[in-house]
């Protein structure tokens, strides 16, 4: 069973962040070696590293690089902390929708507040590295728990998923994809239908790649074929990941998720979301408050580098949409499934299960 790894830290606090360049998959496997914050920010913005938990982990390691920058520049302890704060903000803003990014960066920064103000940048870096590693390892455990809880509730039959929510998108086996792979490893047999996920094809390029490596049967469909497929009655459940879930359960995920949820409801197919508690943003209630990243026109007009529309055409390219809680059968977290998806159940489960 091969599980791809999307990011790894090389060395000590003076080391570097290695990222598998996901923009090149499945054709080429190339790693990029990030030694400063700007490289990490560029990699997050251009989706070389992507998926809500994975960009959070990258953000944490990015702060270690910020400390290394301060050490290289010989900054005083005070100036080093100011540098870290500024770089933290740059990292947290690299992509606006997935709350895991800001969550991880702020969690790393928070460990510095308990340290003496006169510590040099190198020592701040060592503390930041320990916290980033903890977040990375924890994510692996959260994915495993999500996989177990989700496999227990996943109905028998073929599964439809959207975007990529696997090992590439996390520090472990994934979220929605971990549910699928865990069920498969338990001996359940089914076929996975993967929406290609326009415009950047995370479903076709990445989810299908992960499933083929694991020997799990996968069929890629154009996003627009989902309604027709659901109408055939072949799909037992839809399961997707999330980039931000509000206190009421409204869920931002890859563009096309909302359409899929509406179609699933129209055909009586259960629609599940799988996400760790770090994807919840309990500071907001309505999905309307979630910032939706707008991306470049080129992604739509030049998919995979080929002109798909005439010069002069404009593009509408929101990277995410929001699925209202009422369309979600259950949200599978590391603590178990939230069902029904209500404010009360969310507060109850996260309140009970949250560690620290
Ligand atoms: O733009 P992307 O590829 O980062 O979008 C990723 C998604 O929408 C995933 O479904 C989500 O981040 C969950 S990943 C476990």
mmCIF file of C-alpha atoms and ligand atoms in Angstrom:
data_model
loop_
_atom_site.group_PDB
_atom_site.id
_atom_site.type_symbol
_atom_site.label_atom_id
_atom_site.label_comp_id
_atom_site.label_asym_id
_atom_site.label_seq_id
_atom_site.Cartn_x
_atom_site.Cartn_y
_atom_site.Cartn_z
ATOM 1 C CA UNK A 1 0.000 0.000 0.000
ATOM 2 C CA UNK A 2 1.743 3.201 -1.115
ATOM 3 C CA UNK A 3 0.818 6.443 0.527
ATOM 4 C CA UNK A 4 2.265 9.529 -1.106
ATOM 5 C CA UNK A 5 3.848 12.181 1.061
ATOM 6 C CA UNK A 6 3.240 15.793 0.117
ATOM 7 C CA UNK A 7 5.642 17.613 2.416
ATOM 8 C CA UNK A 8 8.550 16.942 4.763
ATOM 9 C CA UNK A 9 10.949 18.948 6.844
ATOM 10 C CA UNK A 10 14.615 18.274 6.153
ATOM 11 C CA UNK A 11 17.124 18.910 8.942
ATOM 12 C CA UNK A 12 16.946 20.923 12.160
ATOM 13 C CA UNK A 13 15.701 24.502 12.645
ATOM 14 C CA UNK A 14 18.237 25.620 10.037
ATOM 15 C CA UNK A 15 16.771 23.071 7.596
ATOM 16 C CA UNK A 16 14.294 23.399 4.749
ATOM 17 C CA UNK A 17 10.768 22.468 3.739
ATOM 18 C CA UNK A 18 10.529 19.993 0.875
ATOM 19 C CA UNK A 19 7.252 20.035 -1.037
ATOM 20 C CA UNK A 20 6.051 17.592 -3.656
ATOM 21 C CA UNK A 21 5.072 19.878 -6.531
ATOM 22 C CA UNK A 22 1.429 18.870 -7.017
ATOM 23 C CA UNK A 23 1.009 21.056 -10.078
ATOM 24 C CA UNK A 24 3.133 18.535 -12.009
ATOM 25 C CA UNK A 25 1.212 15.392 -10.984
ATOM 26 C CA UNK A 26 0.516 12.851 -12.284
ATOM 27 C CA UNK A 27 3.072 13.344 -15.082
ATOM 28 C CA UNK A 28 6.130 14.243 -13.021
ATOM 29 C CA UNK A 29 7.294 13.731 -9.483
ATOM 30 C CA UNK A 30 9.446 16.670 -8.496
ATOM 31 C CA UNK A 31 10.201 18.144 -5.118
ATOM 32 C CA UNK A 32 10.855 21.772 -4.400
ATOM 33 C CA UNK A 33 13.232 22.764 -1.661
ATOM 34 C CA UNK A 34 12.020 25.845 0.235
ATOM 35 C CA UNK A 35 14.605 27.711 2.254
ATOM 36 C CA UNK A 36 12.698 30.954 2.750
ATOM 37 C CA UNK A 37 9.162 32.137 3.418
ATOM 38 C CA UNK A 38 8.632 33.616 -0.032
ATOM 39 C CA UNK A 39 9.123 30.204 -1.613
ATOM 40 C CA UNK A 40 6.543 28.666 0.717
ATOM 41 C CA UNK A 41 4.065 31.467 0.041
ATOM 42 C CA UNK A 42 4.547 31.044 -3.699
ATOM 43 C CA UNK A 43 4.047 27.273 -3.380
ATOM 44 C CA UNK A 44 0.815 27.740 -1.409
ATOM 45 C CA UNK A 45 -0.554 30.385 -3.774
ATOM 46 C CA UNK A 46 0.218 28.344 -6.880
ATOM 47 C CA UNK A 47 -1.101 25.082 -5.341
ATOM 48 C CA UNK A 48 2.210 23.262 -5.431
ATOM 49 C CA UNK A 49 1.131 22.371 -1.919
ATOM 50 C CA UNK A 50 -2.619 22.355 -1.442
ATOM 51 C CA UNK A 51 -5.492 20.966 0.588
ATOM 52 C CA UNK A 52 -6.545 22.652 3.813
ATOM 53 C CA UNK A 53 -4.559 20.574 6.347
ATOM 54 C CA UNK A 54 -1.432 20.439 4.161
ATOM 55 C CA UNK A 55 -1.245 24.191 3.686
ATOM 56 C CA UNK A 56 -1.655 24.598 7.445
ATOM 57 C CA UNK A 57 1.321 22.303 8.032
ATOM 58 C CA UNK A 58 3.321 24.151 5.357
ATOM 59 C CA UNK A 59 2.448 27.434 7.079
ATOM 60 C CA UNK A 60 3.810 26.112 10.377
ATOM 61 C CA UNK A 61 7.072 25.061 8.776
ATOM 62 C CA UNK A 62 7.116 28.384 6.929
ATOM 63 C CA UNK A 63 7.450 30.130 10.279
ATOM 64 C CA UNK A 64 10.536 28.046 11.045
ATOM 65 C CA UNK A 65 11.999 29.438 7.823
ATOM 66 C CA UNK A 66 11.048 32.932 8.995
ATOM 67 C CA UNK A 67 13.092 32.363 12.151
ATOM 68 C CA UNK A 68 15.988 31.129 10.008
ATOM 69 C CA UNK A 69 15.738 34.308 7.911
ATOM 70 C CA UNK A 70 15.957 36.385 11.104
ATOM 71 C CA UNK A 71 18.996 34.386 12.265
ATOM 72 C CA UNK A 72 20.711 34.759 8.859
ATOM 73 C CA UNK A 73 20.130 38.509 8.944
ATOM 74 C CA UNK A 74 21.506 38.768 12.489
ATOM 75 C CA UNK A 75 18.339 40.403 13.819
ATOM 76 C CA UNK A 76 18.093 41.323 17.507
ATOM 77 C CA UNK A 77 15.583 39.245 19.522
ATOM 78 C CA UNK A 78 13.074 42.095 19.329
ATOM 79 C CA UNK A 79 13.518 42.565 15.589
ATOM 80 C CA UNK A 80 13.355 38.782 15.087
ATOM 81 C CA UNK A 81 9.948 38.639 16.769
ATOM 82 C CA UNK A 82 8.698 41.539 14.659
ATOM 83 C CA UNK A 83 9.960 39.720 11.564
ATOM 84 C CA UNK A 84 8.161 36.538 12.624
ATOM 85 C CA UNK A 85 4.891 38.409 13.140
ATOM 86 C CA UNK A 86 5.111 40.008 9.701
ATOM 87 C CA UNK A 87 5.993 36.729 7.981
ATOM 88 C CA UNK A 88 3.234 34.941 9.877
ATOM 89 C CA UNK A 89 0.709 37.365 8.435
ATOM 90 C CA UNK A 90 2.082 36.882 4.922
ATOM 91 C CA UNK A 91 1.842 33.116 5.288
ATOM 92 C CA UNK A 92 -1.656 33.184 6.807
ATOM 93 C CA UNK A 93 -2.925 35.380 3.956
ATOM 94 C CA UNK A 94 -1.475 33.238 1.161
ATOM 95 C CA UNK A 95 -4.873 31.612 0.657
ATOM 96 C CA UNK A 96 -7.980 33.011 2.330
ATOM 97 C CA UNK A 97 -10.594 30.240 2.465
ATOM 98 C CA UNK A 98 -9.012 27.274 4.268
ATOM 99 C CA UNK A 99 -8.976 28.241 7.930
ATOM 100 C CA UNK A 100 -6.376 25.566 8.741
ATOM 101 C CA UNK A 101 -3.648 27.834 7.374
ATOM 102 C CA UNK A 102 -4.223 30.708 9.796
ATOM 103 C CA UNK A 103 -5.032 28.229 12.571
ATOM 104 C CA UNK A 104 -1.663 26.490 12.230
ATOM 105 C CA UNK A 105 0.341 29.711 11.869
ATOM 106 C CA UNK A 106 -1.330 31.226 14.936
ATOM 107 C CA UNK A 107 -0.851 28.026 16.917
ATOM 108 C CA UNK A 108 2.885 28.127 16.154
ATOM 109 C CA UNK A 109 3.142 31.817 17.040
ATOM 110 C CA UNK A 110 1.339 31.181 20.315
ATOM 111 C CA UNK A 111 4.129 28.920 21.594
ATOM 112 C CA UNK A 112 6.508 31.871 21.405
ATOM 113 C CA UNK A 113 4.517 33.956 23.850
ATOM 114 C CA UNK A 114 5.657 31.814 26.782
ATOM 115 C CA UNK A 115 9.364 32.228 25.926
ATOM 116 C CA UNK A 116 11.814 34.834 27.286
ATOM 117 C CA UNK A 117 11.824 38.013 25.190
ATOM 118 C CA UNK A 118 15.627 37.947 24.782
ATOM 119 C CA UNK A 119 15.871 34.549 23.086
ATOM 120 C CA UNK A 120 17.789 34.643 19.801
ATOM 121 C CA UNK A 121 16.059 33.778 16.528
ATOM 122 C CA UNK A 122 17.727 30.355 16.344
ATOM 123 C CA UNK A 123 16.109 29.308 19.612
ATOM 124 C CA UNK A 124 12.743 30.628 18.512
ATOM 125 C CA UNK A 125 13.214 28.534 15.382
ATOM 126 C CA UNK A 126 13.827 25.384 17.431
ATOM 127 C CA UNK A 127 10.579 25.943 19.358
ATOM 128 C CA UNK A 128 8.661 26.679 16.168
ATOM 129 C CA UNK A 129 10.002 23.546 14.530
ATOM 130 C CA UNK A 130 8.866 21.416 17.452
ATOM 131 C CA UNK A 131 5.353 22.863 17.206
ATOM 132 C CA UNK A 132 5.172 22.540 13.403
ATOM 133 C CA UNK A 133 6.268 18.915 13.703
ATOM 134 C CA UNK A 134 3.627 18.311 16.348
ATOM 135 C CA UNK A 135 0.922 19.748 14.083
ATOM 136 C CA UNK A 136 2.194 17.582 11.218
ATOM 137 C CA UNK A 137 2.220 14.380 13.302
ATOM 138 C CA UNK A 138 -1.110 15.172 14.916
ATOM 139 C CA UNK A 139 -2.667 15.575 11.489
ATOM 140 C CA UNK A 140 -1.616 12.039 10.628
ATOM 141 C CA UNK A 141 -3.435 10.764 13.710
ATOM 142 C CA UNK A 142 -6.516 12.897 12.983
ATOM 143 C CA UNK A 143 -6.710 11.484 9.469
ATOM 144 C CA UNK A 144 -6.564 7.936 10.836
ATOM 145 C CA UNK A 145 -9.380 8.687 13.304
ATOM 146 C CA UNK A 146 -11.492 10.334 10.587
ATOM 147 C CA UNK A 147 -10.922 7.279 8.405
ATOM 148 C CA UNK A 148 -12.091 4.933 11.152
ATOM 149 C CA UNK A 149 -15.176 6.943 12.099
ATOM 150 C CA UNK A 150 -16.110 7.492 8.478
ATOM 151 C CA UNK A 151 -15.668 3.886 7.398
ATOM 152 C CA UNK A 152 -18.100 2.878 10.131
ATOM 153 C CA UNK A 153 -20.881 5.007 8.645
ATOM 154 C CA UNK A 154 -20.133 4.818 4.926
ATOM 155 C CA UNK A 155 -22.960 2.924 3.195
ATOM 156 C CA UNK A 156 -22.118 -0.117 1.070
ATOM 157 C CA UNK A 157 -21.796 0.643 -2.634
ATOM 158 C CA UNK A 158 -19.985 2.985 -4.978
ATOM 159 C CA UNK A 159 -18.790 6.360 -3.756
ATOM 160 C CA UNK A 160 -18.618 9.743 -5.469
ATOM 161 C CA UNK A 161 -16.035 12.282 -4.346
ATOM 162 C CA UNK A 162 -14.863 15.718 -5.421
ATOM 163 C CA UNK A 163 -11.417 17.348 -5.509
ATOM 164 C CA UNK A 164 -8.531 15.711 -3.646
ATOM 165 C CA UNK A 165 -8.734 14.998 0.058
ATOM 166 C CA UNK A 166 -6.087 12.318 0.381
ATOM 167 C CA UNK A 167 -2.507 12.012 1.555
ATOM 168 C CA UNK A 168 -1.514 14.786 -0.832
ATOM 169 C CA UNK A 169 -3.855 17.199 0.935
ATOM 170 C CA UNK A 170 -2.925 16.343 4.516
ATOM 171 C CA UNK A 171 -0.205 15.086 6.823
ATOM 172 C CA UNK A 172 -1.686 11.575 6.865
ATOM 173 C CA UNK A 173 -4.071 9.459 4.838
ATOM 174 C CA UNK A 174 -6.476 12.296 4.138
ATOM 175 C CA UNK A 175 -9.976 13.193 5.229
ATOM 176 C CA UNK A 176 -12.755 12.077 2.853
ATOM 177 C CA UNK A 177 -10.266 9.908 0.981
ATOM 178 C CA UNK A 178 -9.104 8.352 4.267
ATOM 179 C CA UNK A 179 -12.688 7.255 4.857
ATOM 180 C CA UNK A 180 -12.669 5.585 1.451
ATOM 181 C CA UNK A 181 -9.244 3.959 1.809
ATOM 182 C CA UNK A 182 -9.964 2.794 5.360
ATOM 183 C CA UNK A 183 -13.194 1.140 4.221
ATOM 184 C CA UNK A 184 -11.273 -0.512 1.392
ATOM 185 C CA UNK A 185 -8.507 -1.705 3.742
ATOM 186 C CA UNK A 186 -11.208 -3.207 5.959
ATOM 187 C CA UNK A 187 -12.186 -5.418 3.040
ATOM 188 C CA UNK A 188 -15.130 -3.479 1.664
ATOM 189 C CA UNK A 189 -15.284 -3.473 -2.141
ATOM 190 C CA UNK A 190 -16.628 -0.665 -4.294
ATOM 191 C CA UNK A 191 -15.673 1.729 -7.061
ATOM 192 C CA UNK A 192 -14.777 5.359 -6.471
ATOM 193 C CA UNK A 193 -16.102 7.934 -8.908
ATOM 194 C CA UNK A 194 -13.883 11.015 -8.860
ATOM 195 C CA UNK A 195 -15.135 14.304 -10.255
ATOM 196 C CA UNK A 196 -12.319 15.665 -12.388
ATOM 197 C CA UNK A 197 -12.696 18.975 -10.488
ATOM 198 C CA UNK A 198 -12.277 21.813 -12.885
ATOM 199 C CA UNK A 199 -10.484 24.020 -13.449
ATOM 200 C CA UNK A 200 -7.342 22.516 -11.878
ATOM 201 C CA UNK A 201 -8.301 18.826 -12.069
ATOM 202 C CA UNK A 202 -7.444 17.834 -8.518
ATOM 203 C CA UNK A 203 -9.876 14.907 -8.848
ATOM 204 C CA UNK A 204 -8.464 13.586 -12.114
ATOM 205 C CA UNK A 205 -4.804 14.394 -11.510
ATOM 206 C CA UNK A 206 -4.482 13.733 -7.793
ATOM 207 C CA UNK A 207 -7.348 11.633 -6.397
ATOM 208 C CA UNK A 208 -7.237 9.173 -9.270
ATOM 209 C CA UNK A 209 -3.436 9.032 -8.899
ATOM 210 C CA UNK A 210 -3.656 8.201 -5.215
ATOM 211 C CA UNK A 211 -6.363 5.580 -5.745
ATOM 212 C CA UNK A 212 -4.575 3.889 -8.628
ATOM 213 C CA UNK A 213 -1.463 3.607 -6.456
ATOM 214 C CA UNK A 214 -3.546 1.960 -3.747
ATOM 215 C CA UNK A 215 -5.203 -0.422 -6.197
ATOM 216 C CA UNK A 216 -8.678 0.988 -5.552
ATOM 217 C CA UNK A 217 -10.872 1.088 -8.672
ATOM 218 C CA UNK A 218 -11.479 4.659 -9.770
ATOM 219 C CA UNK A 219 -13.503 6.197 -12.564
ATOM 220 C CA UNK A 220 -12.995 9.858 -13.438
ATOM 221 C CA UNK A 221 -15.979 11.847 -14.675
ATOM 222 C CA UNK A 222 -16.379 15.406 -15.836
ATOM 223 C CA UNK A 223 -17.995 17.462 -13.091
ATOM 224 C CA UNK A 224 -21.081 17.981 -15.249
ATOM 225 C CA UNK A 225 -21.726 14.203 -15.397
ATOM 226 C CA UNK A 226 -22.398 13.938 -11.658
ATOM 227 C CA UNK A 227 -26.152 14.564 -11.956
ATOM 228 C CA UNK A 228 -26.551 11.901 -14.592
ATOM 229 C CA UNK A 229 -24.522 9.430 -12.550
ATOM 230 C CA UNK A 230 -26.534 10.082 -9.389
ATOM 231 C CA UNK A 231 -29.757 9.601 -11.320
ATOM 232 C CA UNK A 232 -28.706 6.053 -12.240
ATOM 233 C CA UNK A 233 -28.955 5.078 -8.562
ATOM 234 C CA UNK A 234 -25.462 3.606 -8.630
ATOM 235 C CA UNK A 235 -23.924 5.912 -6.035
ATOM 236 C CA UNK A 236 -24.421 4.959 -2.373
ATOM 237 C CA UNK A 237 -22.900 8.129 -0.940
ATOM 238 C CA UNK A 238 -21.010 11.296 -1.764
ATOM 239 C CA UNK A 239 -18.135 12.274 0.484
ATOM 240 C CA UNK A 240 -15.997 15.398 0.295
ATOM 241 C CA UNK A 241 -13.538 17.371 2.416
ATOM 242 C CA UNK A 242 -13.753 20.928 3.689
ATOM 243 C CA UNK A 243 -11.752 24.116 3.828
ATOM 244 C CA UNK A 244 -13.803 25.901 6.488
ATOM 245 C CA UNK A 245 -16.882 24.868 8.454
ATOM 246 C CA UNK A 246 -18.849 27.478 10.383
ATOM 247 C CA UNK A 247 -20.498 27.101 13.788
ATOM 248 C CA UNK A 248 -23.772 26.256 12.028
ATOM 249 C CA UNK A 249 -22.175 23.609 9.780
ATOM 250 C CA UNK A 250 -22.116 25.572 6.527
ATOM 251 C CA UNK A 251 -19.111 24.173 4.678
ATOM 252 C CA UNK A 252 -16.727 25.759 2.197
ATOM 253 C CA UNK A 253 -15.026 23.292 -0.111
ATOM 254 C CA UNK A 254 -13.734 23.130 -3.668
ATOM 255 C CA UNK A 255 -15.921 24.794 -6.284
ATOM 256 C CA UNK A 256 -18.541 22.324 -7.475
ATOM 257 C CA UNK A 257 -19.155 20.832 -4.027
ATOM 258 C CA UNK A 258 -22.358 22.820 -3.571
ATOM 259 C CA UNK A 259 -23.707 21.691 -6.945
ATOM 260 C CA UNK A 260 -22.914 18.097 -5.988
ATOM 261 C CA UNK A 261 -24.712 18.452 -2.647
ATOM 262 C CA UNK A 262 -27.810 19.847 -4.368
ATOM 263 C CA UNK A 263 -27.754 16.984 -6.859
ATOM 264 C CA UNK A 264 -27.256 14.410 -4.089
ATOM 265 C CA UNK A 265 -30.246 15.831 -2.210
ATOM 266 C CA UNK A 266 -32.354 15.750 -5.372
ATOM 267 C CA UNK A 267 -31.578 12.051 -5.763
ATOM 268 C CA UNK A 268 -31.781 11.052 -2.109
ATOM 269 C CA UNK A 269 -28.083 10.186 -1.901
ATOM 270 C CA UNK A 270 -26.427 10.901 1.487
ATOM 271 C CA UNK A 271 -23.810 13.638 1.345
ATOM 272 C CA UNK A 272 -20.988 13.504 3.894
ATOM 273 C CA UNK A 273 -18.204 15.942 4.758
ATOM 274 C CA UNK A 274 -15.009 14.741 6.438
ATOM 275 C CA UNK A 275 -12.709 17.217 8.193
ATOM 276 C CA UNK A 276 -10.582 17.613 11.317
ATOM 277 C CA UNK A 277 -11.632 20.040 14.059
ATOM 278 C CA UNK A 278 -8.947 22.484 12.830
ATOM 279 C CA UNK A 279 -11.193 23.107 9.792
ATOM 280 C CA UNK A 280 -13.994 24.504 11.959
ATOM 281 C CA UNK A 281 -14.218 28.256 12.352
ATOM 282 C CA UNK A 282 -16.568 28.736 15.275
ATOM 283 C CA UNK A 283 -16.068 32.518 15.151
ATOM 284 C CA UNK A 284 -18.524 32.736 12.274
ATOM 285 C CA UNK A 285 -22.005 31.347 11.980
ATOM 286 C CA UNK A 286 -23.084 31.667 8.375
ATOM 287 C CA UNK A 287 -21.325 30.370 5.307
ATOM 288 C CA UNK A 288 -21.901 33.802 3.759
ATOM 289 C CA UNK A 289 -19.135 35.078 6.032
ATOM 290 C CA UNK A 290 -16.495 32.722 4.606
ATOM 291 C CA UNK A 291 -14.034 34.526 2.311
ATOM 292 C CA UNK A 292 -14.066 32.844 -1.078
ATOM 293 C CA UNK A 293 -10.799 32.874 -2.980
ATOM 294 C CA UNK A 294 -11.093 34.134 -6.549
ATOM 295 C CA UNK A 295 -8.388 32.803 -8.808
ATOM 296 C CA UNK A 296 -6.963 33.823 -12.141
ATOM 297 C CA UNK A 297 -8.913 33.784 -15.404
ATOM 298 C CA UNK A 298 -6.077 31.808 -16.987
ATOM 299 C CA UNK A 299 -6.986 28.707 -14.957
ATOM 300 C CA UNK A 300 -10.386 28.614 -16.678
ATOM 301 C CA UNK A 301 -9.461 29.926 -20.098
ATOM 302 C CA UNK A 302 -6.231 27.924 -20.422
ATOM 303 C CA UNK A 303 -6.860 24.610 -18.646
ATOM 304 C CA UNK A 304 -3.668 22.519 -18.580
ATOM 305 C CA UNK A 305 -2.045 25.222 -20.709
ATOM 306 C CA UNK A 306 -4.368 24.837 -23.709
ATOM 307 C CA UNK A 307 -6.598 27.635 -24.983
ATOM 308 C CA UNK A 308 -10.212 26.640 -24.224
ATOM 309 C CA UNK A 309 -11.882 29.946 -25.078
ATOM 310 C CA UNK A 310 -11.304 32.731 -27.572
ATOM 311 C CA UNK A 311 -9.198 35.766 -26.813
ATOM 312 C CA UNK A 312 -11.447 38.417 -25.338
ATOM 313 C CA UNK A 313 -13.549 36.030 -23.218
ATOM 314 C CA UNK A 314 -13.522 36.695 -19.494
ATOM 315 C CA UNK A 315 -13.658 34.070 -16.749
ATOM 316 C CA UNK A 316 -15.468 33.570 -13.455
ATOM 317 C CA UNK A 317 -13.212 31.527 -11.207
ATOM 318 C CA UNK A 318 -14.198 31.175 -7.550
ATOM 319 C CA UNK A 319 -12.011 28.427 -6.062
ATOM 320 C CA UNK A 320 -14.560 27.392 -3.431
ATOM 321 C CA UNK A 321 -18.277 27.398 -2.744
ATOM 322 C CA UNK A 322 -20.368 26.948 0.365
ATOM 323 C CA UNK A 323 -22.688 24.024 0.967
ATOM 324 C CA UNK A 324 -25.416 24.841 3.488
ATOM 325 C CA UNK A 325 -25.575 22.590 6.550
ATOM 326 C CA UNK A 326 -29.050 21.376 5.648
ATOM 327 C CA UNK A 327 -27.656 19.502 2.633
ATOM 328 C CA UNK A 328 -25.059 17.615 4.701
ATOM 329 C CA UNK A 329 -26.029 14.266 6.231
ATOM 330 C CA UNK A 330 -23.094 14.211 8.606
ATOM 331 C CA UNK A 331 -19.684 15.774 9.251
ATOM 332 C CA UNK A 332 -17.082 13.146 10.079
ATOM 333 C CA UNK A 333 -14.391 14.456 12.435
ATOM 334 C CA UNK A 334 -11.635 12.828 14.463
ATOM 335 C CA UNK A 335 -14.075 12.744 17.377
ATOM 336 C CA UNK A 336 -16.870 10.998 15.503
ATOM 337 C CA UNK A 337 -19.702 12.056 13.228
ATOM 338 C CA UNK A 338 -21.773 15.179 13.747
ATOM 339 C CA UNK A 339 -25.319 14.234 12.807
ATOM 340 C CA UNK A 340 -27.608 16.002 12.399
ATOM 341 C CA UNK A 341 -25.502 18.963 11.363
ATOM 342 C CA UNK A 342 -26.693 21.603 13.800
ATOM 343 C CA UNK A 343 -25.016 24.301 15.906
ATOM 344 C CA UNK A 344 -25.812 22.333 19.022
ATOM 345 C CA UNK A 345 -24.316 19.062 17.827
ATOM 346 C CA UNK A 346 -21.211 20.845 16.496
ATOM 347 C CA UNK A 347 -20.656 22.675 19.793
ATOM 348 C CA UNK A 348 -21.280 19.484 21.717
ATOM 349 C CA UNK A 349 -18.900 17.281 19.765
ATOM 350 C CA UNK A 350 -16.099 19.808 19.380
ATOM 351 C CA UNK A 351 -16.465 20.990 22.972
ATOM 352 C CA UNK A 352 -16.277 17.460 24.252
ATOM 353 C CA UNK A 353 -13.581 16.241 21.955
ATOM 354 C CA UNK A 354 -11.276 19.228 21.593
ATOM 355 C CA UNK A 355 -7.885 18.721 23.132
ATOM 356 C CA UNK A 356 -6.099 21.762 24.657
HETATM 357 O O1 LIG B 1 -7.697 24.451 -3.982
HETATM 358 P P1 LIG B 1 -7.356 23.199 -3.237
HETATM 359 O O2 LIG B 1 -6.892 22.096 -4.119
HETATM 360 O O3 LIG B 1 -6.429 23.472 -2.080
HETATM 361 O O4 LIG B 1 -8.742 22.726 -2.605
HETATM 362 C C1 LIG B 1 -8.751 21.618 -1.755
HETATM 363 C C2 LIG B 1 -10.108 21.244 -1.303
HETATM 364 O O5 LIG B 1 -11.078 21.889 -1.579
HETATM 365 C C3 LIG B 1 -10.191 20.061 -0.388
HETATM 366 O O6 LIG B 1 -11.407 19.402 -0.548
HETATM 367 C C4 LIG B 1 -10.087 20.541 1.069
HETATM 368 O O7 LIG B 1 -8.999 21.391 1.239
HETATM 369 C C5 LIG B 1 -9.972 19.415 2.010
HETATM 370 S S1 LIG B 1 -8.421 18.563 1.848
HETATM 371 C C6 LIG B 1 -8.377 17.362 3.022
#
